[in-house]
Amino acid sequence: MLLNCPLPLATTDRVLLGHGSGGKLSAELMRDIFLPALSNPILARLDDQAQLEIGGLRLAFTTDSFVVKPLFFPGGDIGSLAVHGTINDLAMAGARPLYLSAAYVIEEGFPLADLRRIADSMGRAAQQAGVSIVTGDTKVVERGAADGLFLNTTGIGLIPASVTISAAAARPGDVILLSGSLGDHGIAIMAAREGLQFDTVLTSDSAALHTLVEAMLAAAPAIRCLRDPTRGGLSSTLNEIAAQSATGMRILETEIPIRDEVRGACEMLGLDPLYVANEGKLVAIVAPEDADAVLAAMRTHPLGRNAARIGAVTQENAGRVVLQTAYGTTRIVDMLAGDQLPRIC
Amino acid sequence: MKHLDEYRDAASVQTLADAIHKATTQPWVLMELCGGQTHTILRCGLDSLLPAHLEIVHGPGCPVCVTALETVEKALAIASLPNVIFASYGDMLRVPGIHTDLLSLRARGADIRIVYSPQDAVRLAQANPDREVVFFAIGFETTAPAHALAVQQAHALALTNFSLLVSHVLVPPAMRAILGSPQNRVQGFIAPGHVCAITGYEPYEDLARRHHVPIVVGGFEPVDLLEAILLLVQQLESGRAEVENPYARVVSREGNRHARRATELVFETTHRKWRGIGELPDSGLCLRPQYAQFDAEQRFALAHIQADEPPECISAQVLQGLKKPTDCSAFGTRCQPESPLGAPMVSNEGACSAYYRYRRQGVESA
């Protein structure tokens, strides 16, 4: 036999951190455990939110848990992040977010002053976004059973009748738009966690994107796909759309906006900004005839000032994302297996 | 970004690629010796800018990949012990041992921490005086000085709960082994820029002379690598075999004296097993006898742990540049980053991982 390497470790009998990374391992959990156990056609669409029809109304319904460390970071905290994250999952269906719930899991000994700060921040973020947090839950667990505080938010919103957005709707020839620079949130968190210092303070991009989406839909109601590239970054988002739409994605390295500070930090840490998380950015796939209007609408909104046309949907390479480098060469942009691991040198 | 953008400039890359095409009149095989260079070449698609008969093969330059299965087994044995905090660079965690890897051990409750620097491990030892902190000291000449400083620091602090599992490897002995192999195809080397920043390029002069092989120090950006390739082709085409250093902004002939001194004070050369290649004489570093109290192998009595990769494993041939990752029948099917058969598929810097991430069959490049 030609190949006799160490035994493959494909099957693990335990949950690894990588199962929560939003990459291939997360997709495996979904495919092998949750989908078979919970099977129904609404869940099977695997969008960022469920889309429900009740009494003639189209509702978007979503939930998200937040375990960010540190709890407070430049540009936000776990409270505002939990509001923005769930609003954005609703907004990615073109929905107008209406109501949120908040569930706190708090570790025994957690400072009340910090809890108050987080709750205040949550209230402010909801108010600014025009949503109400109308129900909630609090659980306290023993010291050591949670890392300070975990937070879950669930949200519902109304989808306008004219809008049908799905990650399965991309077609060859469509244009890929990105609302701004990549990696700001993930690198701000990592810098805060690792005590990295830069000339300027890196700030998370955490923001509620529903008014940006509203402006985009006003410019072109037939937007095909919307996704916010959170965990797993732009790469995971485009790979998911490519898989669900059975199309290829071709993006241009030179057109993808990335801040110098983020590029610098990624260089130092050996990370690829295409895989770093964002909390205030969206990817839109639009028909070529709508691209200019949507891009113009994005650029007039404060959260889309640096929006860019970063590539196109292709017939070839179905299910794959291909990047054209600054040198005219190409490479695959794959979904990560698990988390990006900092490299040795 | 200043100091980076000029070495990624598309026009400079095109000019260099054109010059390489002009200079190349016959087939040549070049090897780069650092995993960081492998990834730049694949990520930027530099090989597709080169003449078809100028072949770039990827050497044993990924420290994670060349770490022997036996050493991984020792790491797993230590990390499984109840009172141990095992500290490692991140990309070592997914490397498969015989039955498991460090990430899976961590999921089972082992205290395994990712650190960015050996000083973090020293701090862990200070903060946890009632626990044993073991740092996985892998890498080439590049990481050795920082590891040496950590040992000196632990010595000065009189720490009794800090030790290193040392698996340092050295570049020139690996090059000698490749050149001495009857199957060798490599005609010129891109020397690893970061290693040379520490050691200087002087140690390569003897190799170039003895084996009549051109060696050019390469950086890690596209312009750096294409410059090195151009100089190698020019040497080969004119029959020269010298050491050249276009990476002078980082590398000098004598290297970093302070870093070398730190390494020499704490470490000495030893025989070392390389994954797939086997034991090479004087190809590694181990702690000097006066620092033996920091040697995890002695502290945890690990000498009985022995493991050999099967000699027919293709990762050996990949690490010696004899085969490309895509020549392996398991590539991309049975062997993938989430279920790796061998280390070169795991590490960020591994050749198989680079091919898997950036280049797979069926993807049209036009």
XYZ file of C-alpha atoms in Angstrom:
711
model
C 0.000 0.000 0.000
C 1.324 3.396 -0.934
C -0.219 5.271 1.927
C 0.001 4.196 5.495
C -0.134 7.386 7.518
C -1.435 7.543 11.111
C -5.082 6.580 11.515
C -7.588 9.200 10.415
C -9.298 11.017 13.272
C -12.367 11.943 11.259
C -14.839 10.699 13.795
C -14.563 12.405 17.134
C -16.910 11.303 19.911
C -16.738 14.671 21.679
C -17.697 18.213 20.812
C -14.634 20.268 19.900
C -14.413 24.060 20.060
C -14.194 23.950 16.265
C -17.772 22.645 16.154
C -18.831 26.184 17.128
C -16.634 28.002 14.614
C -19.191 28.341 11.834
C -16.997 26.278 9.499
C -17.217 22.738 8.217
C -17.395 21.139 11.664
C -20.430 23.311 12.541
C -22.072 22.251 9.286
C -21.401 18.606 10.206
C -23.168 19.004 13.576
C -26.137 20.483 11.755
C -26.181 17.738 9.124
C -25.522 14.753 11.386
C -27.273 15.659 14.645
C -29.709 18.564 14.522
C -31.333 18.226 11.097
C -32.149 14.503 11.512
C -33.480 15.072 15.042
C -35.524 18.198 14.333
C -36.345 17.664 10.679
C -38.898 20.031 9.118
C -38.997 21.931 5.822
C -38.604 25.398 7.367
C -35.440 24.451 9.274
C -34.094 22.587 6.269
C -33.722 25.855 4.346
C -30.771 26.683 6.643
C -31.070 30.443 6.254
C -30.005 32.782 9.065
C -33.667 32.963 10.087
C -36.823 30.896 9.706
C -39.443 32.410 7.427
C -43.017 31.695 8.568
C -46.430 32.434 7.108
C -49.055 33.059 9.781
C -52.470 34.514 9.037
C -51.305 35.960 5.746
C -48.322 37.642 7.360
C -44.722 36.669 6.570
C -42.623 36.553 9.701
C -38.877 36.185 10.141
C -37.908 34.348 13.349
C -34.379 33.802 14.660
C -32.301 33.148 17.755
C -28.647 33.575 18.650
C -26.519 33.013 21.749
C -23.588 35.246 22.624
C -20.508 33.982 24.474
C -18.047 36.718 23.501
C -14.942 37.218 25.618
C -14.154 39.887 26.764
C -17.688 41.056 27.601
C -16.697 44.684 26.990
C -14.634 45.599 23.929
C -13.893 48.727 21.865
C -17.038 49.506 19.895
C -19.501 47.581 22.032
C -20.230 44.896 24.590
C -22.125 41.629 24.798
C -25.407 43.532 25.376
C -25.333 45.680 22.244
C -23.853 42.784 20.250
C -26.743 40.502 21.213
C -29.254 43.090 20.008
C -27.416 43.817 16.750
C -26.749 40.151 15.971
C -30.369 39.091 16.170
C -31.651 42.194 14.364
C -29.190 41.447 11.570
C -30.322 37.834 11.227
C -33.881 39.181 10.756
C -32.730 41.939 8.420
C -30.989 39.373 6.176
C -34.475 38.164 5.202
C -35.411 41.735 4.354
C -37.558 41.790 7.492
C -38.386 44.793 9.649
C -37.303 43.702 13.153
C -40.052 44.168 15.755
C -39.585 42.337 19.046
C -36.706 40.646 20.845
C -36.349 38.412 23.877
C -33.297 38.311 26.139
C -32.149 35.328 28.218
C -29.216 35.715 30.598
C -27.134 32.845 31.975
C -25.018 34.418 34.723
C -22.161 32.905 36.700
C -22.380 33.143 40.465
C -20.246 36.063 41.683
C -20.689 38.205 38.559
C -20.429 41.950 39.441
C -23.858 43.622 39.514
C -22.314 46.825 38.159
C -21.236 44.943 35.008
C -24.667 43.365 34.670
C -26.294 46.796 34.905
C -23.890 48.149 32.284
C -24.735 45.294 29.915
C -28.495 45.636 30.438
C -28.297 49.414 29.882
C -26.292 48.917 26.720
C -28.826 46.367 25.520
C -31.679 48.785 26.150
C -29.891 51.595 24.336
C -29.086 49.419 21.316
C -32.710 48.253 21.090
C -34.051 51.769 21.382
C -31.712 53.097 18.713
C -32.754 50.275 16.403
C -36.451 50.820 17.066
C -37.131 47.372 18.525
C -38.491 46.391 21.940
C -37.198 43.647 24.201
C -40.515 42.271 25.405
C -39.711 39.068 27.288
C -36.750 37.448 28.961
C -35.285 34.976 31.395
C -32.518 34.925 33.989
C -30.608 31.879 35.215
C -27.695 31.851 37.633
C -25.243 28.930 37.554
C -22.516 27.939 40.004
C -19.139 29.576 39.832
C -17.160 27.881 37.072
C -20.240 26.676 35.168
C -20.266 29.725 32.860
C -17.608 32.205 31.827
C -19.084 35.314 33.478
C -22.203 35.728 31.419
C -23.843 34.178 28.368
C -26.666 35.938 26.579
C -29.328 34.706 24.179
C -31.626 36.862 22.096
C -34.524 35.765 19.930
C -36.301 38.061 17.508
C -39.252 38.315 15.192
C -39.801 40.669 12.293
C -42.177 41.277 9.400
C -41.108 40.495 5.845
C -42.665 42.818 3.225
C -44.786 40.948 0.673
C -42.595 42.059 -2.226
C -39.374 40.576 -0.794
C -38.066 37.035 -1.339
C -34.498 36.687 -0.199
C -32.722 33.343 0.180
C -29.192 32.002 0.127
C -30.419 29.570 -2.541
C -31.373 32.348 -4.967
C -27.985 33.342 -6.469
C -27.752 32.920 -10.269
C -24.765 32.979 -12.618
C -24.018 36.524 -13.721
C -25.244 38.082 -10.466
C -23.057 40.665 -8.752
C -21.570 40.254 -5.246
C -21.633 43.411 -3.094
C -19.980 43.886 0.310
C -21.104 46.727 2.591
C -17.681 47.684 4.014
C -14.307 46.647 5.391
C -13.717 43.099 6.624
C -12.479 41.791 9.949
C -13.016 44.816 12.222
C -15.018 42.951 14.872
C -12.917 39.791 15.078
C -9.628 41.677 15.236
C -10.949 44.215 17.803
C -11.983 41.299 20.024
C -8.691 39.503 19.555
C -6.696 42.677 20.215
C -8.676 43.267 23.423
C -8.218 39.621 24.450
C -4.494 39.436 23.716
C -3.596 42.989 24.760
C -2.358 43.908 21.268
C -1.622 47.612 20.815
C -1.968 49.536 17.554
C -1.448 53.183 16.599
C -5.211 53.613 16.409
C -7.751 51.758 18.536
C -9.464 49.053 16.516
C -13.208 49.218 17.019
C -15.782 46.493 16.477
C -18.165 47.195 13.615
C -21.128 45.908 15.674
C -24.233 47.628 14.268
C -27.871 46.969 13.362
C -28.124 46.643 9.598
C -31.892 46.730 9.036
C -32.047 50.373 7.915
C -29.253 49.705 5.428
C -31.247 46.740 4.095
C -34.344 48.925 3.901
C -32.467 51.466 1.771
C -31.139 48.686 -0.478
C -34.600 47.153 -0.948
C -36.005 50.579 -1.794
C -33.415 50.789 -4.594
C -34.097 47.251 -5.872
C -36.772 45.070 -4.245
C -35.517 41.959 -6.065
C -32.279 41.489 -4.081
C -31.566 37.755 -4.288
C -29.395 36.922 -1.233
C -28.352 38.770 1.901
C -26.045 37.401 4.559
C -24.042 38.958 7.359
C -20.547 37.441 7.408
C -20.239 36.814 11.146
C -18.473 33.649 12.417
C -16.260 32.195 9.726
C -16.159 35.556 7.910
C -16.738 36.319 4.248
C -15.355 32.949 3.237
C -17.968 30.915 5.120
C -20.793 33.178 3.954
C -19.874 32.938 0.274
C -19.249 29.185 0.537
C -22.699 28.724 2.086
C -24.392 30.743 -0.654
C -22.385 28.886 -3.309
C -23.468 25.537 -1.851
C -27.124 26.469 -1.382
C -27.442 28.127 -4.789
C -25.311 25.475 -6.571
C -23.290 28.202 -8.249
C -19.668 29.347 -8.129
C -18.441 32.630 -6.664
C -15.545 34.571 -8.124
C -14.192 37.437 -6.032
C -11.440 39.957 -6.720
C -8.796 40.360 -4.019
C -8.092 43.958 -5.015
C -11.737 45.005 -4.559
C -12.246 43.685 -1.009
C -11.971 46.549 1.496
C -9.780 45.736 4.523
C -8.433 48.342 6.946
C -4.668 48.664 7.294
C -4.870 47.988 11.049
C -6.788 44.783 10.400
C -4.357 43.680 7.701
C -1.469 44.446 10.053
C -2.964 42.494 12.942
C -3.762 39.565 10.655
C -0.159 39.586 9.403
C 1.116 39.458 12.977
C -1.233 36.721 14.111
C -1.112 34.669 10.940
C -4.829 35.032 10.282
C -6.645 35.539 6.993
C -9.100 38.492 7.109
C -11.460 36.577 4.796
C -12.164 34.239 7.746
C -12.419 36.843 10.508
C -15.830 37.684 12.014
C -17.831 40.839 11.299
C -20.881 42.118 13.189
C -21.939 45.101 11.104
C -21.380 44.071 7.508
C -23.488 42.341 4.887
C -22.988 40.559 1.612
C -25.644 41.089 -1.052
C -26.129 39.142 -4.260
C -28.058 41.141 -6.827
C -28.972 40.842 -10.501
C -26.443 42.677 -12.716
C -29.054 45.250 -13.789
C -29.722 46.146 -10.117
C -26.087 46.313 -9.006
C -25.403 50.003 -9.601
C -28.611 51.156 -7.915
C -28.096 48.944 -4.856
C -24.439 49.935 -4.530
C -25.358 53.623 -4.758
C -28.043 53.165 -2.092
C -25.547 51.384 0.171
C -22.973 54.139 -0.196
C -25.434 56.848 0.837
C -26.138 54.981 4.121
C -23.641 55.521 6.983
C -23.160 51.739 7.405
C -22.463 51.212 3.698
C -20.157 54.138 2.946
C -17.313 51.836 1.898
C -19.495 49.343 0.043
C -17.829 47.658 -2.903
C -18.580 45.361 -5.814
C -16.275 42.453 -4.998
C -17.127 39.817 -7.598
C -19.682 37.809 -9.504
C -21.656 34.590 -9.338
C -20.480 32.026 -11.893
C -21.820 28.930 -13.567
C -18.479 27.116 -13.306
C -16.910 25.883 -10.050
C -20.357 25.271 -8.553
C -20.249 25.184 -4.751
C -16.821 26.817 -4.659
C -15.434 30.288 -4.034
C -12.493 31.304 -6.226
C -10.424 34.405 -5.587
C -8.515 36.270 -8.277
C -5.336 37.677 -6.756
C -3.759 41.034 -7.496
C -1.432 39.124 -9.860
C -4.205 37.717 -12.013
C -3.699 34.209 -10.584
C -6.497 32.361 -8.842
C -6.968 30.298 -5.722
C -9.756 28.596 -3.850
C -11.218 30.278 -0.777
C -12.287 27.270 1.234
C -14.472 27.024 4.289
C -12.327 26.457 7.372
C -12.416 23.064 9.061
C -12.576 24.590 12.555
C -11.231 27.765 14.133
C -8.261 29.558 12.648
C -5.355 28.533 14.859
C -2.634 31.086 15.435
C 0.468 29.782 13.737
C 3.871 29.197 15.227
C 5.905 31.784 13.301
C 0.881 48.882 4.743
C 4.361 50.328 4.615
C 7.205 47.780 4.323
C 4.769 45.203 2.932
C 2.873 46.729 0.019
C 6.021 47.381 -1.996
C 6.827 43.663 -1.828
C 3.331 42.739 -3.008
C 3.170 45.222 -5.859
C 1.489 43.688 -8.904
C 3.650 45.550 -11.445
C 6.887 44.427 -9.748
C 5.598 40.858 -9.657
C 4.871 40.961 -13.395
C 8.298 42.472 -14.196
C 10.053 39.738 -12.201
C 7.933 36.979 -13.748
C 8.838 38.288 -17.226
C 12.532 38.355 -16.288
C 12.345 34.748 -15.045
C 10.744 33.667 -18.332
C 13.553 35.384 -20.264
C 16.298 33.880 -18.093
C 15.019 30.278 -18.189
C 16.235 28.249 -21.177
C 15.981 24.720 -19.749
C 14.107 22.779 -17.030
C 15.126 23.390 -13.397
C 13.852 22.139 -10.041
C 13.974 24.586 -7.125
C 12.970 23.989 -3.511
C 11.737 26.481 -0.956
C 12.514 25.572 2.615
C 9.971 27.390 4.700
C 6.284 26.677 5.106
C 5.526 30.408 5.081
C 7.100 30.590 1.614
C 5.086 27.543 0.482
C 1.894 29.285 1.463
C 2.802 32.582 -0.228
C 3.594 30.703 -3.448
C 0.285 28.845 -3.403
C -1.867 31.659 -2.005
C -0.648 34.096 -4.638
C -0.424 31.478 -7.379
C 3.213 32.456 -8.047
C 4.028 29.039 -9.516
C 1.462 29.623 -12.253
C 3.363 32.780 -13.270
C 6.567 30.761 -13.880
C 7.718 28.944 -17.029
C 6.151 25.474 -17.267
C 9.512 23.688 -16.980
C 10.635 25.633 -13.909
C 9.384 23.434 -11.087
C 9.044 24.558 -7.477
C 8.968 21.749 -4.906
C 8.258 22.209 -1.238
C 10.832 21.215 1.357
C 10.661 20.129 4.983
C 10.078 23.706 6.133
C 6.963 23.429 8.240
C 8.021 22.887 11.862
C 4.685 21.313 12.733
C 4.841 18.914 9.798
C 8.348 17.664 10.486
C 7.699 17.028 14.183
C 7.995 13.256 14.564
C 4.975 11.120 15.411
C 6.930 9.959 18.468
C 7.170 13.542 19.752
C 3.440 14.066 19.207
C 2.813 10.872 21.211
C 5.012 12.221 24.021
C 3.075 15.488 24.007
C -0.210 13.593 24.237
C 1.137 11.489 27.115
C 2.192 14.564 29.113
C -0.980 16.523 28.351
C -3.084 13.598 29.626
C -1.527 13.762 33.104
C -3.870 15.172 35.759
C -1.737 17.947 37.227
C -0.339 19.304 33.950
C -1.048 22.502 32.040
C 0.222 21.802 28.535
C 1.045 24.973 26.580
C 1.473 24.874 22.820
C 1.459 26.987 19.681
C -1.988 26.741 18.119
C -1.248 24.806 14.981
C 0.227 21.832 16.861
C -3.168 21.041 18.393
C -4.728 19.328 15.406
C -1.708 17.194 14.471
C -2.769 13.547 14.688
C -0.950 11.119 16.945
C -1.626 7.412 16.668
C -5.073 7.514 18.273
C -5.911 11.114 19.096
C -4.782 14.741 18.920
C -4.351 17.547 21.456
C -7.639 19.251 20.512
C -9.591 16.054 21.218
C -7.696 15.555 24.480
C -8.687 19.080 25.472
C -12.350 18.269 24.762
C -11.942 15.327 27.156
C -10.812 17.652 29.929
C -7.040 17.917 29.551
C -5.756 21.412 30.378
C -4.193 22.403 27.070
C -3.637 26.100 26.361
C -2.735 27.900 23.164
C 0.070 30.393 23.760
C 1.598 32.923 21.402
C 4.998 33.014 23.066
C 7.004 30.837 25.465
C 6.942 33.753 27.918
C 3.193 33.168 28.247
C 4.010 29.632 29.404
C 6.483 30.967 31.977
C 3.758 33.277 33.279
C 1.382 30.313 33.493
C 3.950 28.482 35.623
C 4.296 31.502 37.925
C 0.548 31.825 38.278
C 0.011 28.101 38.953
C 2.788 27.076 41.367
C 1.006 23.858 42.404
C 0.749 22.590 38.806
C 3.264 21.398 36.232
C 3.429 23.674 33.185
C 4.940 22.052 30.096
C 5.678 24.058 26.961
C 5.847 22.299 23.579
C 9.057 23.819 22.184
C 8.969 23.087 18.475
C 10.374 24.974 15.547
C 13.519 25.719 13.581
C 16.354 28.074 14.492
C 13.725 30.843 14.447
C 11.868 29.949 17.627
C 14.889 28.606 19.532
C 16.128 31.989 20.882
C 12.744 32.837 22.442
C 12.572 29.355 23.943
C 16.094 29.798 25.301
C 15.103 33.088 26.921
C 12.085 31.395 28.515
C 14.378 28.759 30.035
C 16.729 31.439 31.343
C 13.782 33.355 32.726
C 12.419 30.244 34.471
C 15.914 29.567 35.822
C 16.220 33.119 37.183
C 12.772 32.835 38.790
C 13.822 29.442 40.258
C 10.647 27.885 38.876
C 10.407 24.186 39.689
C 7.122 23.542 37.875
C 8.154 24.593 34.363
C 9.592 22.368 31.646
C 9.869 22.076 27.871
C 9.158 19.204 25.534
C 11.910 20.124 23.082
C 11.691 19.145 19.444
C 13.847 21.751 17.723
C 15.113 21.062 14.243
C 17.829 22.702 12.128
C 17.667 23.583 8.434
C 21.199 22.893 7.069
C 21.260 19.191 8.135
C 17.918 18.674 6.366
C 19.332 20.257 3.205
C 22.380 17.992 3.462
C 20.087 14.965 3.738
C 18.079 16.020 0.672
C 21.221 16.694 -1.364
C 22.776 13.409 -0.244
C 19.764 11.324 -1.248
C 20.230 9.295 -4.451
C 16.704 10.329 -5.476
C 17.368 14.044 -5.115
C 15.935 16.288 -7.848
C 16.570 19.676 -6.241
C 19.023 21.915 -8.134
C 18.663 25.151 -6.185
C 17.339 26.253 -2.796
C 15.390 29.268 -1.598
C 16.814 29.545 1.914
C 14.351 30.397 4.689
C 14.473 34.120 5.430
C 13.367 33.990 9.046
C 15.827 31.241 9.953
C 18.622 33.191 8.239
C 17.633 36.333 10.165
C 18.799 34.441 13.258
C 21.660 32.306 11.952
C 22.856 34.527 9.116
C 23.556 32.985 5.699
C 27.138 32.021 6.456
C 26.175 28.412 7.424
C 24.882 27.895 3.856
C 28.138 28.845 2.127
C 29.772 25.496 2.849
C 26.694 23.633 1.545
C 26.678 25.630 -1.693
C 30.395 24.945 -2.229
C 30.407 21.268 -1.308
C 27.316 20.279 -3.252
C 27.745 22.880 -5.993
C 24.191 24.078 -5.441
C 22.997 27.692 -5.608
C 21.263 28.954 -2.464
C 19.408 32.280 -2.372
C 17.885 33.721 0.799
C 14.185 34.321 0.273
C 11.677 36.493 2.084
C 7.975 35.779 2.330
C 6.321 38.272 0.025
C 5.699 37.649 -3.682
C 8.413 40.091 -4.803
C 10.939 38.535 -2.373
C 10.236 35.030 -3.620
C 10.316 35.889 -7.322
C 13.597 37.782 -6.811
C 15.087 34.697 -5.184
C 13.799 32.470 -7.997
C 15.246 34.808 -10.642
C 18.675 34.801 -8.964
C 18.618 30.999 -8.695
C 17.738 30.606 -12.373
C 20.490 33.057 -13.363
C 23.024 31.083 -11.302
C 21.899 27.739 -12.719
C 21.884 29.019 -16.302
C 25.441 30.346 -15.898
C 26.730 27.333 -13.941
C 27.367 29.223 -10.697
C 26.663 27.873 -7.196
C 26.806 30.689 -4.657
C 24.914 31.999 -1.676
C 23.127 35.250 -2.524
C 21.082 37.418 -0.218
C 18.491 39.698 -1.831
C 16.593 39.702 1.509
C 19.181 42.074 2.974
C 16.536 44.218 4.692
C 16.198 41.383 7.215
C 19.172 39.029 6.819
C 22.904 39.590 7.239
C 25.830 37.187 6.851
C 26.334 36.798 10.586
C 22.663 36.965 11.605
C 21.478 38.056 15.036
C 24.400 37.571 17.417
C 22.331 38.038 20.574
C 19.738 35.511 19.487
C 22.412 32.999 18.479
C 24.191 33.479 21.797
C 20.958 32.889 23.748
C 20.336 29.684 21.803
C 23.913 28.444 22.311
C 23.820 29.081 26.048
C 20.741 26.926 26.583
C 20.696 24.382 23.749
C 23.167 21.999 22.108
C 22.869 19.960 18.917
C 21.514 16.440 19.016
C 20.302 13.714 16.653
C 16.666 14.282 15.857
C 13.882 12.285 14.233
C 12.017 14.091 11.439
C 8.545 13.008 10.440
C 8.817 10.701 7.504
C 12.526 11.293 6.996
C 13.808 9.504 10.077
C 16.703 10.375 12.337
C 19.256 12.838 10.979
C 22.576 13.339 12.778
C 23.055 16.675 14.572
C 19.812 17.954 13.075
C 18.112 19.140 16.249
C 18.574 21.047 19.479
C 18.145 19.755 23.024
C 18.673 21.385 26.425
C 22.236 21.529 27.723
C 22.903 19.343 30.793
C 22.924 22.365 33.126
C 19.280 23.018 32.170
C 18.208 19.366 32.438
C 15.719 20.212 35.195
C 13.618 21.956 32.509
C 13.575 18.900 30.236
C 10.064 17.423 30.202
C 11.318 14.135 28.715
C 13.373 13.539 31.847
C 10.848 14.952 34.279
C 8.057 12.710 33.010
C 10.210 9.673 32.082
C 9.029 9.428 28.478
C 11.918 7.469 26.989
C 9.736 4.387 26.667
C 7.409 6.109 24.185
C 8.496 5.191 20.708
C 6.617 5.476 17.457
C 7.680 5.402 13.844
C 5.784 6.595 10.849
C 5.666 3.798 8.319
C 8.510 4.354 5.837
C 6.095 4.094 2.889
C 4.051 7.135 4.064
C 3.968 9.680 1.244
C 4.363 12.656 3.604
C 8.066 11.763 3.713
C 8.289 12.152 -0.035
C 6.276 15.374 0.068
C 8.571 16.805 2.757
C 11.623 15.975 0.629
C 10.161 17.470 -2.518
C 10.023 14.096 -4.286
C 6.248 14.179 -4.635
C 3.579 16.876 -4.741
C 0.613 16.639 -2.357
C -1.661 16.102 -5.362
C 0.289 12.913 -6.199
C -1.198 11.276 -3.104
C -4.192 9.025 -3.722
C -5.815 10.142 -0.458
C -5.371 13.888 -1.110
C -8.652 15.751 -0.733
C -10.621 12.546 -0.240
C -9.554 10.392 2.705
C -7.127 13.092 3.835
C -8.622 16.547 4.481
C -7.935 19.265 7.047
C -10.810 18.074 9.247
C -9.685 14.447 9.059
C -5.966 14.600 8.354
C -3.914 11.486 7.691
C -0.637 13.291 8.242
C 0.694 16.545 9.626
C 1.305 18.325 6.277
C -2.495 18.481 5.882
C -3.000 19.989 9.332
C -0.631 22.838 9.829
C -1.219 26.274 8.326
C 2.214 25.950 6.776
C 1.959 22.378 5.552
C 2.320 21.733 1.826
C -0.753 19.464 1.673
C -2.862 22.031 3.503
C -1.685 24.756 1.121
C -2.626 22.673 -1.919
C -5.945 21.720 -0.353
C -6.837 25.267 0.561
C -5.779 27.012 -2.585
C -5.591 24.473 -5.383
C -7.846 21.559 -6.118
C -8.578 19.672 -9.267
C -11.718 20.626 -11.115
C -11.357 24.335 -10.452
C -10.822 26.264 -13.637
C -8.182 28.895 -13.220
C -9.068 31.036 -16.230
